[in-house]
PDB file of C-alpha atoms in Angstrom:
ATOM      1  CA  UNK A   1      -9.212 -96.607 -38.115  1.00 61.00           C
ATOM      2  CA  UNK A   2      -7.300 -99.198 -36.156  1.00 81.00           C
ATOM      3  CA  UNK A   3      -9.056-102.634 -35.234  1.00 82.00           C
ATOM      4  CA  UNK A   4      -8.664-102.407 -31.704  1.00 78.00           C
ATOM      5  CA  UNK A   5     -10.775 -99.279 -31.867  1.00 81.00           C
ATOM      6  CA  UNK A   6     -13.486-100.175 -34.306  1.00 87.00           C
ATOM      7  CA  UNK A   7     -13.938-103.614 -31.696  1.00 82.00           C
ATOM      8  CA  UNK A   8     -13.888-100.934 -28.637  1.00 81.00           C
ATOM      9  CA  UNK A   9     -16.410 -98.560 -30.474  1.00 86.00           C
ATOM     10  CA  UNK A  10     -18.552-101.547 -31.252  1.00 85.00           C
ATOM     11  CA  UNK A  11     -18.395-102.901 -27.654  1.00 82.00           C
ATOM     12  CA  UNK A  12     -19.501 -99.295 -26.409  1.00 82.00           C
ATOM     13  CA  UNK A  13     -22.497 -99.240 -28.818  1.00 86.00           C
ATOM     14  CA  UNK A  14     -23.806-102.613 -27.626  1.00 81.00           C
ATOM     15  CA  UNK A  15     -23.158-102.061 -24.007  1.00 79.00           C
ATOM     16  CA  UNK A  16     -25.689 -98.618 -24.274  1.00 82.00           C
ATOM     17  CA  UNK A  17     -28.475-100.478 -26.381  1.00 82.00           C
ATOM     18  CA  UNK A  18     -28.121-103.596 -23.618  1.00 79.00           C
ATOM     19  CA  UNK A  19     -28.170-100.691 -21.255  1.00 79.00           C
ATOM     20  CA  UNK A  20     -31.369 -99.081 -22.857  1.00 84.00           C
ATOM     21  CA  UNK A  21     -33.101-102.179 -24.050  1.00 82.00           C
ATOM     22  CA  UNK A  22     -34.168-105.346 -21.459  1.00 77.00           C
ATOM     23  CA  UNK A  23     -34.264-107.335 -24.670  1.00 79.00           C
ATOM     24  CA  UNK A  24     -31.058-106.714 -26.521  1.00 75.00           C
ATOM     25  CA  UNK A  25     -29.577-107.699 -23.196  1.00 71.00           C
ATOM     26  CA  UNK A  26     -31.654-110.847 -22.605  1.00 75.00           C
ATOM     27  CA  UNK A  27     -30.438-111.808 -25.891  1.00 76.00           C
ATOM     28  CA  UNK A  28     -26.416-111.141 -25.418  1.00 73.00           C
ATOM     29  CA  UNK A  29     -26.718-113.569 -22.176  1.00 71.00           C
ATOM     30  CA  UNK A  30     -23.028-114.040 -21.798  1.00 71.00           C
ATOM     31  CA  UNK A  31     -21.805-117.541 -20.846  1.00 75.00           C
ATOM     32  CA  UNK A  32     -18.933-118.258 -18.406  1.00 72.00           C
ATOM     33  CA  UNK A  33     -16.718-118.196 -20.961  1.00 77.00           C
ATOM     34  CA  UNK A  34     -17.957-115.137 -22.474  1.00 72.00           C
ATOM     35  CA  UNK A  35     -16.880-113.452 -19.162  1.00 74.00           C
ATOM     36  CA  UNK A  36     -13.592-115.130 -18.582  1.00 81.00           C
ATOM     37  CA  UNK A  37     -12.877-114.085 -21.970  1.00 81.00           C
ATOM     38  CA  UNK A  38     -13.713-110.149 -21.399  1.00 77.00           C
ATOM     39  CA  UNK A  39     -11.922-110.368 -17.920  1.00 82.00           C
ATOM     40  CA  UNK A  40      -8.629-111.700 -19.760  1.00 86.00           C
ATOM     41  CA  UNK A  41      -9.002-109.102 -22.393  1.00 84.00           C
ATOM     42  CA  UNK A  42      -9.071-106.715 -19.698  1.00 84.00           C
ATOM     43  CA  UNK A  43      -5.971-107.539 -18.034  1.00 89.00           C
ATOM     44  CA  UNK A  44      -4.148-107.972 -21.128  1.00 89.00           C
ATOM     45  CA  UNK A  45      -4.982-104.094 -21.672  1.00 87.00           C
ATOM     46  CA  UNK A  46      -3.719-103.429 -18.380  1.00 86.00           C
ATOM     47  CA  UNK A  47      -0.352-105.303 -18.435  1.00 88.00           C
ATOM     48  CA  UNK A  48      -0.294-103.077 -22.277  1.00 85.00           C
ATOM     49  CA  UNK A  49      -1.053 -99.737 -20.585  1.00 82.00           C
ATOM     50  CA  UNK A  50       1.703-100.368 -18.121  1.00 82.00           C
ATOM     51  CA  UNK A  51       4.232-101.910 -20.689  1.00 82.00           C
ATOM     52  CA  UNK A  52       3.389 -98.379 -22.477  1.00 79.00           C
ATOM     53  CA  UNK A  53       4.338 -96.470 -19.225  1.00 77.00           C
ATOM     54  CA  UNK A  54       7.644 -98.463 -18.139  1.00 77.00           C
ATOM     55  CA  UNK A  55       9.060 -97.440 -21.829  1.00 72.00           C
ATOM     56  CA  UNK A  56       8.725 -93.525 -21.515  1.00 75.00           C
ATOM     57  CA  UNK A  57      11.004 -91.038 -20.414  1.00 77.00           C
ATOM     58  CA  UNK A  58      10.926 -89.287 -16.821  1.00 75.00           C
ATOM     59  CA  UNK A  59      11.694 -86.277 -16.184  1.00 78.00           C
ATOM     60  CA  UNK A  60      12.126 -84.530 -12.648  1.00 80.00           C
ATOM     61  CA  UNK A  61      10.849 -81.050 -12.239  1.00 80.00           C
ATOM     62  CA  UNK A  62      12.977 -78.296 -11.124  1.00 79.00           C
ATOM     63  CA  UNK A  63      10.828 -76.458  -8.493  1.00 78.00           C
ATOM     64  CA  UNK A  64      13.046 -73.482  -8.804  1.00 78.00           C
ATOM     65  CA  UNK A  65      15.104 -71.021  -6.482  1.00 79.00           C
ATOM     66  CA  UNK A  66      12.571 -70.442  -3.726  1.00 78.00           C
ATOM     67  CA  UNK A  67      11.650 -67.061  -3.285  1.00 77.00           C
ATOM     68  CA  UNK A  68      14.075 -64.811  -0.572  1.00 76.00           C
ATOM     69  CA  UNK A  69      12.127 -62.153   1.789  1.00 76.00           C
ATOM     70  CA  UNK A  70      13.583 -58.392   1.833  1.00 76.00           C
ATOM     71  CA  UNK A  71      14.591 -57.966   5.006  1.00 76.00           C
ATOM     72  CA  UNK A  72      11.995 -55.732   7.025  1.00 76.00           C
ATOM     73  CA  UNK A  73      13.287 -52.438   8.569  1.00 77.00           C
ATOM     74  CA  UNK A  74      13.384 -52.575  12.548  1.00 77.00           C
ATOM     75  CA  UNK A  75      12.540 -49.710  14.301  1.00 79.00           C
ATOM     76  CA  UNK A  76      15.404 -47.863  15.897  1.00 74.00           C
ATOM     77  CA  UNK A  77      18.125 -49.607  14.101  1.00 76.00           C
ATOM     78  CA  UNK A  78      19.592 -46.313  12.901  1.00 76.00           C
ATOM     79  CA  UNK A  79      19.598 -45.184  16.637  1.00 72.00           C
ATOM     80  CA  UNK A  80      21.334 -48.505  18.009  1.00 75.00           C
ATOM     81  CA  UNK A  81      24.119 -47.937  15.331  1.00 75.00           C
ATOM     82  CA  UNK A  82      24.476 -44.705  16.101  1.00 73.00           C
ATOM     83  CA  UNK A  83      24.832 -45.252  20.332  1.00 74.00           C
ATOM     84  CA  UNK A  84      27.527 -48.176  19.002  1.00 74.00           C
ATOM     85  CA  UNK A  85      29.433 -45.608  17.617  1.00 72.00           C
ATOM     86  CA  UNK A  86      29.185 -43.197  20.051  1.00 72.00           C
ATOM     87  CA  UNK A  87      30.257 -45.141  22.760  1.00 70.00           C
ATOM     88  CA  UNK A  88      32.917 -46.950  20.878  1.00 68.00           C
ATOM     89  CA  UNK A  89      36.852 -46.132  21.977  1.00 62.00           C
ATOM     90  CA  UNK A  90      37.236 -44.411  18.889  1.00 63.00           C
ATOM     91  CA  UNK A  91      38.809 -41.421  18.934  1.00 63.00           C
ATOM     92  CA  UNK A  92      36.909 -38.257  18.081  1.00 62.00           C
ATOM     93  CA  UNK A  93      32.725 -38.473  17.246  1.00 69.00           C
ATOM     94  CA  UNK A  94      32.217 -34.882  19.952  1.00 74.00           C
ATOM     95  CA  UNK A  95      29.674 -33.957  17.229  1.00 77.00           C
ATOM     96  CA  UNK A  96      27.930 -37.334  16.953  1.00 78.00           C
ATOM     97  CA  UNK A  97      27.829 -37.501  20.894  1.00 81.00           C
ATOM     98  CA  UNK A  98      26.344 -34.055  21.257  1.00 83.00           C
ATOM     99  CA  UNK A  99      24.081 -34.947  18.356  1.00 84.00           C
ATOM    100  CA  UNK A 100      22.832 -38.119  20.557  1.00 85.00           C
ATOM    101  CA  UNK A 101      23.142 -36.573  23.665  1.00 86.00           C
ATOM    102  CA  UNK A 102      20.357 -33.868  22.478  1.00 89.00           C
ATOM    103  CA  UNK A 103      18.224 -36.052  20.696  1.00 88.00           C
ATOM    104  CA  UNK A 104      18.062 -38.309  24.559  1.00 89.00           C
ATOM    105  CA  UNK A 105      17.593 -34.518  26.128  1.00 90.00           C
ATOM    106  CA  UNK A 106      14.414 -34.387  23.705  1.00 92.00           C
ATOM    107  CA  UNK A 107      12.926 -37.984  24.509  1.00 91.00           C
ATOM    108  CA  UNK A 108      13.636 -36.934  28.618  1.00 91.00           C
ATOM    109  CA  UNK A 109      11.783 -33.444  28.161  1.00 92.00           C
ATOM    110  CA  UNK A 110       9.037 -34.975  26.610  1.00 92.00           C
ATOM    111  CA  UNK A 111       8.332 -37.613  29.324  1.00 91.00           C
ATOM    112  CA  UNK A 112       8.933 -35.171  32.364  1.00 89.00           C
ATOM    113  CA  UNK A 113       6.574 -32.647  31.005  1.00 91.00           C
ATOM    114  CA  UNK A 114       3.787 -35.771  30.205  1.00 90.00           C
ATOM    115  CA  UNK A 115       4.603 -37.248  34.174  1.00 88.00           C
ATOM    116  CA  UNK A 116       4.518 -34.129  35.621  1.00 87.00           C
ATOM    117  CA  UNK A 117       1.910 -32.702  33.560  1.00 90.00           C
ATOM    118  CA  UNK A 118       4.070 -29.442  33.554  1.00 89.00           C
ATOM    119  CA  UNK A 119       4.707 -26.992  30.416  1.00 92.00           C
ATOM    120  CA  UNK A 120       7.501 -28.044  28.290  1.00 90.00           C
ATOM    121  CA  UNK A 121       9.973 -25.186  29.488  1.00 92.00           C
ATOM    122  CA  UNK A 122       9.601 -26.466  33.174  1.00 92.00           C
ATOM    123  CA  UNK A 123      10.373 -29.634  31.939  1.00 91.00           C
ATOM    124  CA  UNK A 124      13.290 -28.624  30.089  1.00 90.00           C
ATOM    125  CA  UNK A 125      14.850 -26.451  33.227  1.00 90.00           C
ATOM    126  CA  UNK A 126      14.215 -29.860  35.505  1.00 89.00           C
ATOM    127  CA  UNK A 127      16.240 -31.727  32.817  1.00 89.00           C
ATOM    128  CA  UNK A 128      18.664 -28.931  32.345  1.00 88.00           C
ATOM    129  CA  UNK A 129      19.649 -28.742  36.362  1.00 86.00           C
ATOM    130  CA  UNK A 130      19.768 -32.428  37.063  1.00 85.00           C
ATOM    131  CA  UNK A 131      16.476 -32.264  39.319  1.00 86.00           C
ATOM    132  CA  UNK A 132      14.319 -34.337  36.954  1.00 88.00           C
ATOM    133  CA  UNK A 133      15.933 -37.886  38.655  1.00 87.00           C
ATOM    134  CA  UNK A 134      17.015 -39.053  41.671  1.00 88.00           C
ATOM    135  CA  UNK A 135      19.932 -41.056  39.702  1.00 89.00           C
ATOM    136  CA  UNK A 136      23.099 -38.885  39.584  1.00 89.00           C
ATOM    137  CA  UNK A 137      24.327 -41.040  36.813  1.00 89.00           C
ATOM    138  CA  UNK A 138      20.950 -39.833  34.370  1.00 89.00           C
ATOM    139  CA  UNK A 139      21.131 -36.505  36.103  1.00 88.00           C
ATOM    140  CA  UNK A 140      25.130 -36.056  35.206  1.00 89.00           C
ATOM    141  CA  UNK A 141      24.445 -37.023  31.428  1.00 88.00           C
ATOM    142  CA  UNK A 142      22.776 -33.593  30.500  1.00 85.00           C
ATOM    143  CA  UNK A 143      24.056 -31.380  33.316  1.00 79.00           C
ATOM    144  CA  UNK A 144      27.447 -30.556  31.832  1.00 71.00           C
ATOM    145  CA  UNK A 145      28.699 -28.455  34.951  1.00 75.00           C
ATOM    146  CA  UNK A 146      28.160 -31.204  37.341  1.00 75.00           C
ATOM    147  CA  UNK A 147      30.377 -34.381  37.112  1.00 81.00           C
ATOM    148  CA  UNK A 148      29.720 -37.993  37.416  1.00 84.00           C
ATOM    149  CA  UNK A 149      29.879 -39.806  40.528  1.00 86.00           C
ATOM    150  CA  UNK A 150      33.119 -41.286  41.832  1.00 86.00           C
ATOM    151  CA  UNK A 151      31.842 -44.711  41.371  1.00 87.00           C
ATOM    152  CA  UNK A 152      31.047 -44.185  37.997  1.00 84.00           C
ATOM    153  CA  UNK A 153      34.198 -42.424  36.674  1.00 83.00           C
ATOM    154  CA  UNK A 154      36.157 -45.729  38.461  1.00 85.00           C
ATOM    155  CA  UNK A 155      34.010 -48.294  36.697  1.00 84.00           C
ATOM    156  CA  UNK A 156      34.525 -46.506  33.637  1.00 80.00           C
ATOM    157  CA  UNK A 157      38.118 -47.000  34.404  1.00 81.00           C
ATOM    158  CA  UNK A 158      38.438 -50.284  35.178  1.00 85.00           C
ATOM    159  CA  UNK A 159      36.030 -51.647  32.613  1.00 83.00           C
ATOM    160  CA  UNK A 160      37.632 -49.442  29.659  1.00 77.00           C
ATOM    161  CA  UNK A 161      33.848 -47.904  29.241  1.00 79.00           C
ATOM    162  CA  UNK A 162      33.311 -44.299  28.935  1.00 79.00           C
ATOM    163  CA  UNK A 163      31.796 -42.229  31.352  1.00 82.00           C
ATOM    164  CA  UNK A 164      29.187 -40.989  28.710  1.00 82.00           C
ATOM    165  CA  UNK A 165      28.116 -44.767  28.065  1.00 83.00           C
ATOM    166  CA  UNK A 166      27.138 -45.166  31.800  1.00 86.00           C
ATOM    167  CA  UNK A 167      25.520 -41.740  31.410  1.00 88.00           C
ATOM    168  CA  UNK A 168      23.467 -42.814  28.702  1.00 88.00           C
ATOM    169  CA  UNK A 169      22.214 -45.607  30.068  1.00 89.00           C
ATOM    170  CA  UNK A 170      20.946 -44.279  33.071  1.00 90.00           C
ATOM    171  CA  UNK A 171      19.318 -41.614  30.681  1.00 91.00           C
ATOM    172  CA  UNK A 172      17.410 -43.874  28.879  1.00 90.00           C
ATOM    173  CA  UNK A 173      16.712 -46.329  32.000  1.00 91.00           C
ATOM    174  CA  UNK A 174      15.587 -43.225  33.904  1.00 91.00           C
ATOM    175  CA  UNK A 175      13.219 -42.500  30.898  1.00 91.00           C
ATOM    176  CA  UNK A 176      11.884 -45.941  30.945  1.00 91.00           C
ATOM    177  CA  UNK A 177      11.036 -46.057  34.475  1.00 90.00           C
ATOM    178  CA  UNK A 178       9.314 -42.118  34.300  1.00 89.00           C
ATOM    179  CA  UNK A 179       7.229 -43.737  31.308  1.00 86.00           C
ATOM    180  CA  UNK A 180       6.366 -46.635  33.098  1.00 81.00           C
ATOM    181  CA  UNK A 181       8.381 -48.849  31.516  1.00 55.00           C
ATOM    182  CA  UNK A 182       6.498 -48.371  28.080  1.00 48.00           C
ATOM    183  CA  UNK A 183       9.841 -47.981  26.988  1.00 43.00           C
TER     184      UNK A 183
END
């Protein structure tokens, strides 16, 4: 064993009998210089401890790549890509705009026959016939024998919009307002 730790085993051993026996400790009665002596020692081991420290190696830790969220689904993202395309200038999409067109028809039916508390069929026929709104716009977008207003068909024009985006949009605003804007 190394000096320094047989002297620091030995100091341990007569601190705990001074600690359990009054007269082992009257007998130790340290002087002044007894203490000045165990307070240099003490710093001495301190200014050695941090000697130690100054000499070693650091190293920073890498905390990593942090970790990246999957982005969560939003509902009725597929149907807001789908009314992009639809309304887009592109040429051709009949199919998709049908497709769209009956899927708003089913949304509309649904909320008539709730407001009016009326059998689906009704509903359907009001829907069918344009009498379901007061908006000629919403009424125009499902009744396919009646056209859309003047004022529509020249904004449409002028803007470079189609007529069935305007429709649309009065559809679904026309829906909002029968649902009481529970949207």
């Amino acid at each position: 064993m190394r000096p320094l730790a047989i002297v620091g085993v030995a100091a341990v051993a007569v601190g705990v009998l001074a600690a359990l026996d009054r007269g082992v400790a009257a007998a130790i009665s340290p002087t002044s210089a007894v203490v000045t002596l165990l307070g240099v020692l003490g710093v001495v081991q301190g200014v050695r401890y941090a000697n130690a420290r100054r000499d070693r190696r650091r190293l920073l830790t890498d905390p990593g790549e942090p970790e990246r969220r999957a982005p969560a689904a939003v509902p009725g993202t597929d149907l807001d890509e789908r009314i992009a395309r639809v309304v887009s200038p592109a040429p051709g999409g009949y199919r998709d705009r049908r497709d769209l067109r009956d899927r708003i028809r089913e949304v509309a039916v649904d909320a008539m026959a709730r407001d009016r508390n009326c059998p689906p069929e009704a509903a359907a026929a009001a829907v069918d016939d344009g009498t379901w709104t007061d908006d000629p716009t919403a009424a125009a977008f499902f009744d396919t024998r009646s056209g859309y207003p003047v004022r529509v068909r020249l904004s449409a024009g002028i803007r470079g919009r189609s007529n069935y985006w305007y429709g649309l949009r009065a559809a679904v605003d026309e829906i909002e307002r029968i649902e009481g804007g529970a949207g």
